[in-house]
PDB file of C-alpha atoms in Angstrom:
ATOM      1  CA  MET W   1     -20.917  15.714  26.436  1.00 50.00           C
ATOM      2  CA  GLY W   2     -22.795  18.756  25.202  1.00 52.00           C
ATOM      3  CA  THR W   3     -22.232  21.742  22.961  1.00 60.00           C
ATOM      4  CA  SER W   4     -19.993  23.529  25.480  1.00 64.00           C
ATOM      5  CA  PHE W   5     -17.579  20.561  25.449  1.00 66.00           C
ATOM      6  CA  ALA W   6     -17.358  20.713  21.653  1.00 69.00           C
ATOM      7  CA  GLN W   7     -16.877  24.502  21.740  1.00 77.00           C
ATOM      8  CA  ASN W   8     -13.978  24.214  24.200  1.00 90.00           C
ATOM      9  CA  TYR W   9     -12.419  21.251  22.396  1.00 97.00           C
ATOM     10  CA  PRO W  10      -9.535  20.624  22.519  1.00 97.00           C
ATOM     11  CA  SER W  11      -8.432  21.841  25.954  1.00 97.00           C
ATOM     12  CA  LYS W  12      -5.520  19.387  26.410  1.00 97.00           C
ATOM     13  CA  PRO W  13      -3.059  17.367  24.259  1.00 98.00           C
ATOM     14  CA  ILE W  14      -4.386  14.726  21.833  1.00 98.00           C
ATOM     15  CA  ARG W  15      -2.791  11.290  21.593  1.00 98.00           C
ATOM     16  CA  PHE W  16      -2.331  10.086  18.004  1.00 98.00           C
ATOM     17  CA  ILE W  17      -1.790   6.308  18.114  1.00 98.00           C
ATOM     18  CA  VAL W  18       0.223   4.745  15.291  1.00 97.00           C
ATOM     19  CA  PRO W  19      -0.214   0.945  15.579  1.00 95.00           C
ATOM     20  CA  PHE W  20       3.210   0.272  14.046  1.00 92.00           C
ATOM     21  CA  ALA W  21       6.862   0.841  14.938  1.00 90.00           C
ATOM     22  CA  PRO W  22       8.550   4.146  14.026  1.00 90.00           C
ATOM     23  CA  GLY W  23       9.963   4.547  10.517  1.00 85.00           C
ATOM     24  CA  GLY W  24       7.330   3.008   8.209  1.00 82.00           C
ATOM     25  CA  SER W  25       4.997   4.966   5.930  1.00 83.00           C
ATOM     26  CA  THR W  26       2.186   4.859   8.547  1.00 89.00           C
ATOM     27  CA  ASP W  27       4.466   6.486  11.098  1.00 92.00           C
ATOM     28  CA  LEU W  28       5.774   9.108   8.646  1.00 92.00           C
ATOM     29  CA  LEU W  29       2.233  10.036   7.588  1.00 94.00           C
ATOM     30  CA  ALA W  30       1.270  10.592  11.247  1.00 96.00           C
ATOM     31  CA  ARG W  31       4.415  12.665  11.836  1.00 96.00           C
ATOM     32  CA  PHE W  32       3.615  14.837   8.802  1.00 96.00           C
ATOM     33  CA  LEU W  33       0.036  15.384   9.997  1.00 98.00           C
ATOM     34  CA  ALA W  34       0.668  15.896  13.731  1.00 98.00           C
ATOM     35  CA  PRO W  35       2.369  19.359  13.498  1.00 98.00           C
ATOM     36  CA  ARG W  36      -0.333  20.630  11.119  1.00 98.00           C
ATOM     37  CA  LEU W  37      -3.090  19.441  13.459  1.00 98.00           C
ATOM     38  CA  THR W  38      -1.248  20.896  16.480  1.00 98.00           C
ATOM     39  CA  GLU W  39      -1.192  24.270  14.710  1.00 98.00           C
ATOM     40  CA  ALA W  40      -4.848  24.105  13.649  1.00 97.00           C
ATOM     41  CA  LEU W  41      -6.257  22.806  16.951  1.00 98.00           C
ATOM     42  CA  GLY W  42      -4.079  24.890  19.306  1.00 98.00           C
ATOM     43  CA  GLN W  43      -3.096  21.843  21.387  1.00 98.00           C
ATOM     44  CA  PRO W  44      -0.206  19.371  20.958  1.00 98.00           C
ATOM     45  CA  VAL W  45      -1.036  16.296  18.865  1.00 98.00           C
ATOM     46  CA  ILE W  46       1.441  13.676  20.098  1.00 98.00           C
ATOM     47  CA  VAL W  47       2.335  10.595  18.032  1.00 98.00           C
ATOM     48  CA  ASP W  48       2.348   7.443  20.160  1.00 98.00           C
ATOM     49  CA  ASN W  49       3.793   4.337  18.427  1.00 96.00           C
ATOM     50  CA  ARG W  50       2.123   1.174  19.729  1.00 96.00           C
ATOM     51  CA  GLY W  51       3.264  -1.578  17.368  1.00 93.00           C
ATOM     52  CA  GLY W  52       2.605  -5.311  17.633  1.00 91.00           C
ATOM     53  CA  ALA W  53       0.317  -8.052  16.325  1.00 90.00           C
ATOM     54  CA  GLY W  54       0.165  -6.471  12.850  1.00 88.00           C
ATOM     55  CA  GLY W  55      -1.393  -3.263  14.133  1.00 93.00           C
ATOM     56  CA  VAL W  56      -4.043  -4.921  16.317  1.00 95.00           C
ATOM     57  CA  ILE W  57      -2.516  -3.823  19.671  1.00 96.00           C
ATOM     58  CA  GLY W  58      -2.578  -0.118  18.812  1.00 97.00           C
ATOM     59  CA  ALA W  59      -6.030  -0.315  17.231  1.00 98.00           C
ATOM     60  CA  GLU W  60      -7.438  -2.072  20.310  1.00 98.00           C
ATOM     61  CA  LEU W  61      -5.910   0.580  22.561  1.00 98.00           C
ATOM     62  CA  ALA W  62      -7.728   3.266  20.536  1.00 98.00           C
ATOM     63  CA  ALA W  63     -11.008   1.341  20.482  1.00 98.00           C
ATOM     64  CA  ARG W  64     -10.957   1.084  24.304  1.00 98.00           C
ATOM     65  CA  ALA W  65      -9.932   4.718  24.948  1.00 98.00           C
ATOM     66  CA  PRO W  66     -12.477   7.253  26.285  1.00 98.00           C
ATOM     67  CA  ALA W  67     -14.660   8.643  23.479  1.00 98.00           C
ATOM     68  CA  ASP W  68     -13.725  12.248  24.197  1.00 97.00           C
ATOM     69  CA  GLY W  69     -11.661  13.236  21.157  1.00 97.00           C
ATOM     70  CA  TYR W  70      -8.330  13.026  22.987  1.00 98.00           C
ATOM     71  CA  THR W  71      -7.319   9.720  21.377  1.00 98.00           C
ATOM     72  CA  ILE W  72      -7.186   9.171  17.619  1.00 98.00           C
ATOM     73  CA  VAL W  73      -5.598   6.348  15.649  1.00 98.00           C
ATOM     74  CA  LEU W  74      -4.145   5.958  12.165  1.00 98.00           C
ATOM     75  CA  GLY W  75      -5.929   3.002  10.609  1.00 97.00           C
ATOM     76  CA  SER W  76      -4.705   0.712   7.803  1.00 95.00           C
ATOM     77  CA  PRO W  77      -6.011  -2.437   6.050  1.00 95.00           C
ATOM     78  CA  GLY W  78      -4.302  -5.051   8.278  1.00 93.00           C
ATOM     79  CA  PRO W  79      -5.959  -4.293  11.631  1.00 96.00           C
ATOM     80  CA  LEU W  80      -9.190  -2.826  10.206  1.00 98.00           C
ATOM     81  CA  THR W  81     -10.288  -4.867   7.188  1.00 97.00           C
ATOM     82  CA  ILE W  82      -7.976  -7.878   6.593  1.00 95.00           C
ATOM     83  CA  ASN W  83      -7.459  -9.428  10.046  1.00 94.00           C
ATOM     84  CA  PRO W  84     -11.178  -9.249  10.943  1.00 97.00           C
ATOM     85  CA  ASN W  85     -11.742 -11.700   8.060  1.00 96.00           C
ATOM     86  CA  LEU W  86      -9.047 -14.095   9.293  1.00 94.00           C
ATOM     87  CA  GLN W  87      -9.318 -14.254  13.077  1.00 95.00           C
ATOM     88  CA  ARG W  88     -11.342 -13.261  16.125  1.00 96.00           C
ATOM     89  CA  MET W  89     -10.626  -9.643  16.942  1.00 97.00           C
ATOM     90  CA  PRO W  90     -10.701  -7.753  20.263  1.00 98.00           C
ATOM     91  CA  TYR W  91     -12.786  -5.053  18.536  1.00 98.00           C
ATOM     92  CA  ASP W  92     -15.300  -4.611  15.722  1.00 98.00           C
ATOM     93  CA  THR W  93     -14.106  -2.212  12.998  1.00 98.00           C
ATOM     94  CA  LEU W  94     -17.542  -0.771  12.228  1.00 98.00           C
ATOM     95  CA  ARG W  95     -18.933  -0.786  15.767  1.00 98.00           C
ATOM     96  CA  ASP W  96     -15.969   0.277  17.940  1.00 98.00           C
ATOM     97  CA  PHE W  97     -14.613   3.256  15.963  1.00 98.00           C
ATOM     98  CA  SER W  98     -15.837   6.643  14.722  1.00 98.00           C
ATOM     99  CA  PRO W  99     -14.197   7.132  11.303  1.00 98.00           C
ATOM    100  CA  ILE W 100     -12.863  10.692  10.808  1.00 98.00           C
ATOM    101  CA  THR W 101     -11.463  10.723   7.263  1.00 98.00           C
ATOM    102  CA  LEU W 102      -9.709   8.581   4.650  1.00 98.00           C
ATOM    103  CA  ALA W 103      -6.330  10.347   4.596  1.00 98.00           C
ATOM    104  CA  THR W 104      -4.293   8.718   1.816  1.00 97.00           C
ATOM    105  CA  ILE W 105      -4.351   5.940  -0.716  1.00 94.00           C
ATOM    106  CA  SER W 106      -1.399   4.094  -2.232  1.00 92.00           C
ATOM    107  CA  PRO W 107      -1.827   1.753  -5.209  1.00 92.00           C
ATOM    108  CA  PHE W 108      -0.675  -1.826  -5.208  1.00 93.00           C
ATOM    109  CA  THR W 109       1.169  -2.472  -8.454  1.00 96.00           C
ATOM    110  CA  LEU W 110       1.676  -5.519 -10.643  1.00 98.00           C
ATOM    111  CA  VAL W 111       5.390  -5.954 -11.372  1.00 98.00           C
ATOM    112  CA  VAL W 112       7.296  -8.716 -13.146  1.00 98.00           C
ATOM    113  CA  HIS W 113      10.947  -9.680 -13.539  1.00 98.00           C
ATOM    114  CA  PRO W 114      12.231  -8.295 -16.884  1.00 98.00           C
ATOM    115  CA  SER W 115      13.114 -11.828 -18.074  1.00 97.00           C
ATOM    116  CA  LEU W 116       9.384 -12.724 -18.185  1.00 98.00           C
ATOM    117  CA  PRO W 117       8.317 -12.310 -21.845  1.00 97.00           C
ATOM    118  CA  VAL W 118       5.324 -10.034 -21.125  1.00 98.00           C
ATOM    119  CA  ASN W 119       4.715  -6.306 -21.644  1.00 98.00           C
ATOM    120  CA  SER W 120       1.096  -5.973 -20.531  1.00 98.00           C
ATOM    121  CA  VAL W 121      -1.541  -7.527 -18.277  1.00 98.00           C
ATOM    122  CA  LYS W 122      -3.056  -9.241 -21.355  1.00 98.00           C
ATOM    123  CA  ASP W 123       0.343 -10.799 -22.175  1.00 98.00           C
ATOM    124  CA  LEU W 124       0.628 -12.079 -18.607  1.00 98.00           C
ATOM    125  CA  LEU W 125      -2.885 -13.565 -18.684  1.00 98.00           C
ATOM    126  CA  ALA W 126      -2.133 -15.319 -22.000  1.00 98.00           C
ATOM    127  CA  LEU W 127       1.087 -16.799 -20.577  1.00 98.00           C
ATOM    128  CA  ALA W 128      -0.576 -17.872 -17.305  1.00 98.00           C
ATOM    129  CA  LYS W 129      -3.461 -19.519 -19.184  1.00 98.00           C
ATOM    130  CA  ALA W 130      -1.103 -21.291 -21.608  1.00 98.00           C
ATOM    131  CA  LYS W 131       0.996 -22.688 -18.735  1.00 96.00           C
ATOM    132  CA  PRO W 132      -1.221 -23.117 -15.632  1.00 96.00           C
ATOM    133  CA  GLY W 133       0.761 -23.420 -12.371  1.00 97.00           C
ATOM    134  CA  SER W 134       4.128 -22.653 -13.995  1.00 98.00           C
ATOM    135  CA  LEU W 135       4.319 -19.009 -12.838  1.00 98.00           C
ATOM    136  CA  ASN W 136       4.848 -17.955  -9.217  1.00 98.00           C
ATOM    137  CA  TYR W 137       4.345 -14.788  -7.176  1.00 98.00           C
ATOM    138  CA  GLY W 138       5.794 -13.666  -3.848  1.00 97.00           C
ATOM    139  CA  SER W 139       4.115 -11.887  -0.942  1.00 95.00           C
ATOM    140  CA  ALA W 140       5.016 -10.508   2.486  1.00 91.00           C
ATOM    141  CA  GLY W 141       3.262 -13.566   3.991  1.00 91.00           C
ATOM    142  CA  ASN W 142      -0.094 -15.316   4.334  1.00 90.00           C
ATOM    143  CA  GLY W 143      -2.831 -12.748   4.958  1.00 90.00           C
ATOM    144  CA  SER W 144      -0.739  -9.782   3.768  1.00 90.00           C
ATOM    145  CA  VAL W 145      -2.230  -7.162   1.412  1.00 92.00           C
ATOM    146  CA  GLY W 146       0.044  -8.491  -1.355  1.00 94.00           C
ATOM    147  CA  HIS W 147      -1.330 -12.014  -0.832  1.00 95.00           C
ATOM    148  CA  PHE W 148      -4.913 -10.745  -1.039  1.00 95.00           C
ATOM    149  CA  SER W 149      -4.118  -8.567  -4.077  1.00 96.00           C
ATOM    150  CA  SER W 150      -2.700 -11.572  -5.933  1.00 97.00           C
ATOM    151  CA  GLU W 151      -5.505 -13.965  -5.006  1.00 96.00           C
ATOM    152  CA  GLN W 152      -8.093 -11.393  -6.092  1.00 96.00           C
ATOM    153  CA  PHE W 153      -6.296 -11.156  -9.457  1.00 97.00           C
ATOM    154  CA  LYS W 154      -6.219 -14.959  -9.814  1.00 97.00           C
ATOM    155  CA  ALA W 155      -9.914 -15.313  -8.964  1.00 95.00           C
ATOM    156  CA  LEU W 156     -11.118 -12.542 -11.298  1.00 96.00           C
ATOM    157  CA  ALA W 157      -8.817 -13.542 -14.179  1.00 97.00           C
ATOM    158  CA  GLY W 158      -9.269 -17.301 -13.757  1.00 97.00           C
ATOM    159  CA  VAL W 159      -5.531 -18.088 -13.723  1.00 97.00           C
ATOM    160  CA  ASP W 160      -3.392 -20.466 -11.660  1.00 97.00           C
ATOM    161  CA  ILE W 161      -0.254 -18.756 -10.286  1.00 98.00           C
ATOM    162  CA  VAL W 162       1.622 -20.331  -7.346  1.00 98.00           C
ATOM    163  CA  HIS W 163       1.946 -18.380  -4.076  1.00 97.00           C
ATOM    164  CA  VAL W 164       5.373 -18.192  -2.376  1.00 97.00           C
ATOM    165  CA  PRO W 165       4.935 -16.538   1.057  1.00 95.00           C
ATOM    166  CA  TYR W 166       7.869 -14.727   2.716  1.00 92.00           C
ATOM    167  CA  LYS W 167       8.377 -13.197   6.148  1.00 89.00           C
ATOM    168  CA  GLY W 168       8.009  -9.592   5.011  1.00 88.00           C
ATOM    169  CA  ALA W 169       8.006  -7.757   1.679  1.00 90.00           C
ATOM    170  CA  GLY W 170      11.785  -7.107   1.695  1.00 91.00           C
ATOM    171  CA  PRO W 171      12.929 -10.722   1.119  1.00 94.00           C
ATOM    172  CA  ALA W 172      10.191 -11.253  -1.499  1.00 95.00           C
ATOM    173  CA  VAL W 173      11.256  -8.169  -3.472  1.00 96.00           C
ATOM    174  CA  ALA W 174      14.904  -9.326  -3.234  1.00 96.00           C
ATOM    175  CA  ASP W 175      13.964 -12.686  -4.781  1.00 98.00           C
ATOM    176  CA  LEU W 176      11.918 -10.962  -7.499  1.00 98.00           C
ATOM    177  CA  LEU W 177      14.947  -8.773  -8.325  1.00 98.00           C
ATOM    178  CA  GLY W 178      17.105 -11.920  -8.388  1.00 98.00           C
ATOM    179  CA  GLY W 179      14.744 -13.638 -10.848  1.00 98.00           C
ATOM    180  CA  ARG W 180      13.697 -16.358  -8.378  1.00 98.00           C
ATOM    181  CA  LEU W 181      10.117 -15.079  -8.576  1.00 98.00           C
ATOM    182  CA  HIS W 182       8.186 -14.219 -11.727  1.00 98.00           C
ATOM    183  CA  LEU W 183       5.895 -11.517 -10.409  1.00 98.00           C
ATOM    184  CA  MET W 184       4.554  -9.696  -7.401  1.00 98.00           C
ATOM    185  CA  PHE W 185       1.766  -7.366  -6.319  1.00 97.00           C
ATOM    186  CA  GLU W 186       3.422  -4.783  -4.108  1.00 94.00           C
ATOM    187  CA  ASN W 187       2.883  -1.296  -2.755  1.00 90.00           C
ATOM    188  CA  LEU W 188       3.920   1.493  -5.136  1.00 90.00           C
ATOM    189  CA  PRO W 189       6.542   3.151  -2.848  1.00 84.00           C
ATOM    190  CA  THR W 190       8.447  -0.149  -2.441  1.00 87.00           C
ATOM    191  CA  ILE W 191       8.532  -0.823  -6.178  1.00 91.00           C
ATOM    192  CA  VAL W 192       9.110   2.574  -7.858  1.00 88.00           C
ATOM    193  CA  PRO W 193      12.930   2.735  -7.418  1.00 90.00           C
ATOM    194  CA  HIS W 194      13.350  -0.720  -9.000  1.00 95.00           C
ATOM    195  CA  VAL W 195      11.027   0.166 -11.899  1.00 95.00           C
ATOM    196  CA  ARG W 196      12.862   3.441 -12.551  1.00 92.00           C
ATOM    197  CA  SER W 197      16.232   1.637 -12.536  1.00 96.00           C
ATOM    198  CA  GLY W 198      14.903  -0.940 -15.024  1.00 97.00           C
ATOM    199  CA  LYS W 199      15.398  -3.862 -12.634  1.00 98.00           C
ATOM    200  CA  LEU W 200      11.665  -4.606 -12.594  1.00 98.00           C
ATOM    201  CA  LYS W 201       8.905  -4.135 -15.161  1.00 98.00           C
ATOM    202  CA  MET W 202       5.637  -2.582 -13.986  1.00 98.00           C
ATOM    203  CA  LEU W 203       2.498  -3.594 -15.887  1.00 98.00           C
ATOM    204  CA  ALA W 204      -0.350  -1.792 -14.116  1.00 98.00           C
ATOM    205  CA  VAL W 205      -1.681  -0.238 -10.892  1.00 97.00           C
ATOM    206  CA  GLY W 206      -4.393  -1.691  -8.661  1.00 96.00           C
ATOM    207  CA  THR W 207      -6.425   1.439  -7.892  1.00 94.00           C
ATOM    208  CA  LYS W 208      -9.852   2.073  -9.476  1.00 92.00           C
ATOM    209  CA  THR W 209      -8.475   5.048 -11.416  1.00 94.00           C
ATOM    210  CA  ARG W 210      -4.950   5.686 -12.716  1.00 95.00           C
ATOM    211  CA  SER W 211      -2.478   6.867 -10.099  1.00 93.00           C
ATOM    212  CA  GLY W 212      -1.645  10.580 -10.101  1.00 89.00           C
ATOM    213  CA  LEU W 213       1.868   9.504  -9.088  1.00 88.00           C
ATOM    214  CA  MET W 214       2.452   7.376 -12.235  1.00 91.00           C
ATOM    215  CA  PRO W 215      -0.393   8.210 -14.650  1.00 95.00           C
ATOM    216  CA  GLU W 216       1.292   6.524 -17.622  1.00 96.00           C
ATOM    217  CA  TYR W 217       0.423   3.066 -16.221  1.00 97.00           C
ATOM    218  CA  PRO W 218      -3.083   1.636 -16.802  1.00 98.00           C
ATOM    219  CA  THR W 219      -5.229   0.219 -14.019  1.00 98.00           C
ATOM    220  CA  ILE W 220      -5.396  -3.581 -13.808  1.00 98.00           C
ATOM    221  CA  ALA W 221      -9.170  -3.288 -14.404  1.00 98.00           C
ATOM    222  CA  GLU W 222      -8.759  -1.345 -17.687  1.00 98.00           C
ATOM    223  CA  ALA W 223      -5.835  -3.556 -18.752  1.00 97.00           C
ATOM    224  CA  GLY W 224      -7.872  -6.750 -18.799  1.00 96.00           C
ATOM    225  CA  VAL W 225      -9.230  -7.718 -15.357  1.00 97.00           C
ATOM    226  CA  PRO W 226     -12.554  -5.854 -14.865  1.00 97.00           C
ATOM    227  CA  GLY W 227     -13.593  -5.288 -11.242  1.00 95.00           C
ATOM    228  CA  TYR W 228     -10.051  -5.502  -9.875  1.00 96.00           C
ATOM    229  CA  GLU W 229      -9.051  -3.025  -7.133  1.00 94.00           C
ATOM    230  CA  SER W 230      -6.186  -3.146  -4.665  1.00 95.00           C
ATOM    231  CA  SER W 231      -4.610  -0.349  -2.665  1.00 94.00           C
ATOM    232  CA  THR W 232      -3.432   0.531   0.832  1.00 93.00           C
ATOM    233  CA  ALA W 233      -5.598   3.167   2.467  1.00 95.00           C
ATOM    234  CA  PHE W 234      -4.686   5.026   5.656  1.00 97.00           C
ATOM    235  CA  GLY W 235      -7.335   6.880   7.621  1.00 98.00           C
ATOM    236  CA  LEU W 236      -7.985   8.569  10.955  1.00 98.00           C
ATOM    237  CA  LEU W 237     -10.449   7.158  13.465  1.00 98.00           C
ATOM    238  CA  ALA W 238     -11.589   7.946  17.001  1.00 98.00           C
ATOM    239  CA  PRO W 239     -13.239   5.602  19.520  1.00 98.00           C
ATOM    240  CA  ALA W 240     -16.947   4.912  18.860  1.00 98.00           C
ATOM    241  CA  ASN W 241     -19.391   7.477  20.293  1.00 98.00           C
ATOM    242  CA  THR W 242     -16.929  10.374  20.091  1.00 98.00           C
ATOM    243  CA  PRO W 243     -19.186  13.487  19.913  1.00 97.00           C
ATOM    244  CA  ALA W 244     -20.201  14.281  16.320  1.00 97.00           C
ATOM    245  CA  ALA W 245     -19.077  17.919  16.667  1.00 97.00           C
ATOM    246  CA  VAL W 246     -15.585  16.735  17.719  1.00 98.00           C
ATOM    247  CA  VAL W 247     -15.390  14.269  14.806  1.00 98.00           C
ATOM    248  CA  LYS W 248     -16.474  17.098  12.475  1.00 97.00           C
ATOM    249  CA  ARG W 249     -13.725  19.417  13.781  1.00 97.00           C
ATOM    250  CA  LEU W 250     -11.041  16.716  13.468  1.00 98.00           C
ATOM    251  CA  ASN W 251     -12.301  15.916   9.959  1.00 98.00           C
ATOM    252  CA  GLN W 252     -12.225  19.552   8.815  1.00 98.00           C
ATOM    253  CA  GLU W 253      -8.702  20.207  10.127  1.00 98.00           C
ATOM    254  CA  THR W 254      -7.285  16.929   8.750  1.00 98.00           C
ATOM    255  CA  VAL W 255      -8.830  17.475   5.305  1.00 98.00           C
ATOM    256  CA  LYS W 256      -7.429  21.044   5.248  1.00 98.00           C
ATOM    257  CA  ALA W 257      -3.957  19.774   6.217  1.00 98.00           C
ATOM    258  CA  LEU W 258      -4.038  17.147   3.449  1.00 98.00           C
ATOM    259  CA  GLN W 259      -4.725  19.817   0.816  1.00 97.00           C
ATOM    260  CA  ILE W 260      -1.646  21.952   1.637  1.00 97.00           C
ATOM    261  CA  PRO W 261       0.691  21.766  -1.408  1.00 96.00           C
ATOM    262  CA  ASP W 262       3.759  21.108   0.771  1.00 95.00           C
ATOM    263  CA  MET W 263       1.927  18.221   2.484  1.00 96.00           C
ATOM    264  CA  LYS W 264       0.806  16.734  -0.848  1.00 95.00           C
ATOM    265  CA  GLU W 265       4.406  16.884  -2.078  1.00 94.00           C
ATOM    266  CA  LYS W 266       5.769  15.166   1.054  1.00 92.00           C
ATOM    267  CA  LEU W 267       3.132  12.442   0.771  1.00 93.00           C
ATOM    268  CA  SER W 268       3.740  11.833  -2.915  1.00 90.00           C
ATOM    269  CA  GLY W 269       7.426  11.344  -2.015  1.00 85.00           C
ATOM    270  CA  LEU W 270       6.209   8.366   0.054  1.00 86.00           C
ATOM    271  CA  GLY W 271       4.009   7.102  -2.797  1.00 87.00           C
ATOM    272  CA  LEU W 272       0.858   8.276  -1.005  1.00 92.00           C
ATOM    273  CA  GLU W 273      -1.956  10.252  -2.640  1.00 93.00           C
ATOM    274  CA  ALA W 274      -3.810  12.657  -0.334  1.00 96.00           C
ATOM    275  CA  VAL W 275      -7.556  11.954  -0.260  1.00 96.00           C
ATOM    276  CA  GLY W 276      -9.584  13.602   2.534  1.00 96.00           C
ATOM    277  CA  GLY W 277     -13.369  13.251   2.552  1.00 96.00           C
ATOM    278  CA  THR W 278     -16.265  12.902   4.972  1.00 98.00           C
ATOM    279  CA  PRO W 279     -16.572  10.452   7.882  1.00 98.00           C
ATOM    280  CA  GLN W 280     -19.456   8.823   5.955  1.00 98.00           C
ATOM    281  CA  GLN W 281     -17.233   8.249   2.912  1.00 98.00           C
ATOM    282  CA  TYR W 282     -14.560   6.620   5.071  1.00 98.00           C
ATOM    283  CA  THR W 283     -17.188   4.412   6.742  1.00 98.00           C
ATOM    284  CA  ALA W 284     -18.435   3.311   3.298  1.00 98.00           C
ATOM    285  CA  HIS W 285     -14.821   2.572   2.258  1.00 97.00           C
ATOM    286  CA  LEU W 286     -14.257   0.372   5.343  1.00 98.00           C
ATOM    287  CA  LYS W 287     -17.512  -1.551   4.696  1.00 98.00           C
ATOM    288  CA  GLU W 288     -16.509  -2.117   1.067  1.00 96.00           C
ATOM    289  CA  GLU W 289     -13.006  -3.315   2.007  1.00 96.00           C
ATOM    290  CA  LEU W 290     -14.278  -5.680   4.740  1.00 97.00           C
ATOM    291  CA  ALA W 291     -16.679  -7.268   2.239  1.00 97.00           C
ATOM    292  CA  LYS W 292     -14.013  -7.479  -0.512  1.00 95.00           C
ATOM    293  CA  TYR W 293     -11.444  -9.193   1.735  1.00 95.00           C
ATOM    294  CA  GLY W 294     -14.159 -11.522   3.022  1.00 96.00           C
ATOM    295  CA  ARG W 295     -14.902 -12.640  -0.552  1.00 94.00           C
ATOM    296  CA  ILE W 296     -11.202 -13.220  -1.272  1.00 93.00           C
ATOM    297  CA  VAL W 297     -10.705 -15.275   1.938  1.00 93.00           C
ATOM    298  CA  LYS W 298     -13.638 -17.485   0.896  1.00 93.00           C
ATOM    299  CA  ALA W 299     -12.578 -17.859  -2.752  1.00 90.00           C
ATOM    300  CA  ALA W 300      -8.902 -18.577  -2.004  1.00 90.00           C
ATOM    301  CA  GLY W 301      -9.320 -20.392   1.320  1.00 91.00           C
ATOM    302  CA  ILE W 302      -6.764 -18.067   2.946  1.00 90.00           C
ATOM    303  CA  LYS W 303      -5.739 -18.945   6.506  1.00 86.00           C
ATOM    304  CA  LEU W 304      -3.138 -17.400   8.790  1.00 81.00           C
ATOM    305  CA  ASP W 305      -0.011 -19.500   9.487  1.00 71.00           C
TER     306      ASP W 305
END
């Protein structure tokens, strides 16, 4: 595919695969972006929900699509950087995709039940070290981002906190609210309403820098666990070997769309911070995340059910 192809691109609708069911934050992000991209590219960008197997089905569909710029996929940690460390995959994240841009980032947060006598990460570490194995944390299940976030914290801080896996984040949050769990590492959008109502106490955020959405909270790294980082990143990818000029065009239009004030406002309502950036930066991010989750799997001996 030569220069003329890139010059005439796009000349037909583009399929935007979302590897999850309608209604979640991944789906909403795609539905916010699609109209902006349709406007910028002059062709319909059509969201196609292909849920199943924790995002793997939709990601595989994108990886196997023709590398012509007419199929893109919204990527997230599960199918791209967590599952490849836990099981054999029908694709290779770094080999079978052309990253376009890291679209958004959402911090994982450390929250505790208000009855726990702690007001900071240092307080929590002191309590956990004084009473090894007496505290517990909930997660959305073995191999979930929350599970990895917690095990990374335990490994870096050298504390023993017991894992209670649930089938989804909803039941775990319900038990945290009910005081049956002591603490949890959970995505910012899920937690914010409960923190604002005073039903949960937030100690810190997992991103490398403070969150623009809640800047009053320290990062876990600055609050006492150096090297800690945990967030959910969503990005756009095309099949491997998509022409560089096409990837460049998709990158430019997506980054522009993410900078529109109205878009930033909509995203922050979902607890997502707009990022944007080059394909190379997104590739580096994926490499870093794959390596990080690999280290956590090894250290914690994580296995899927």
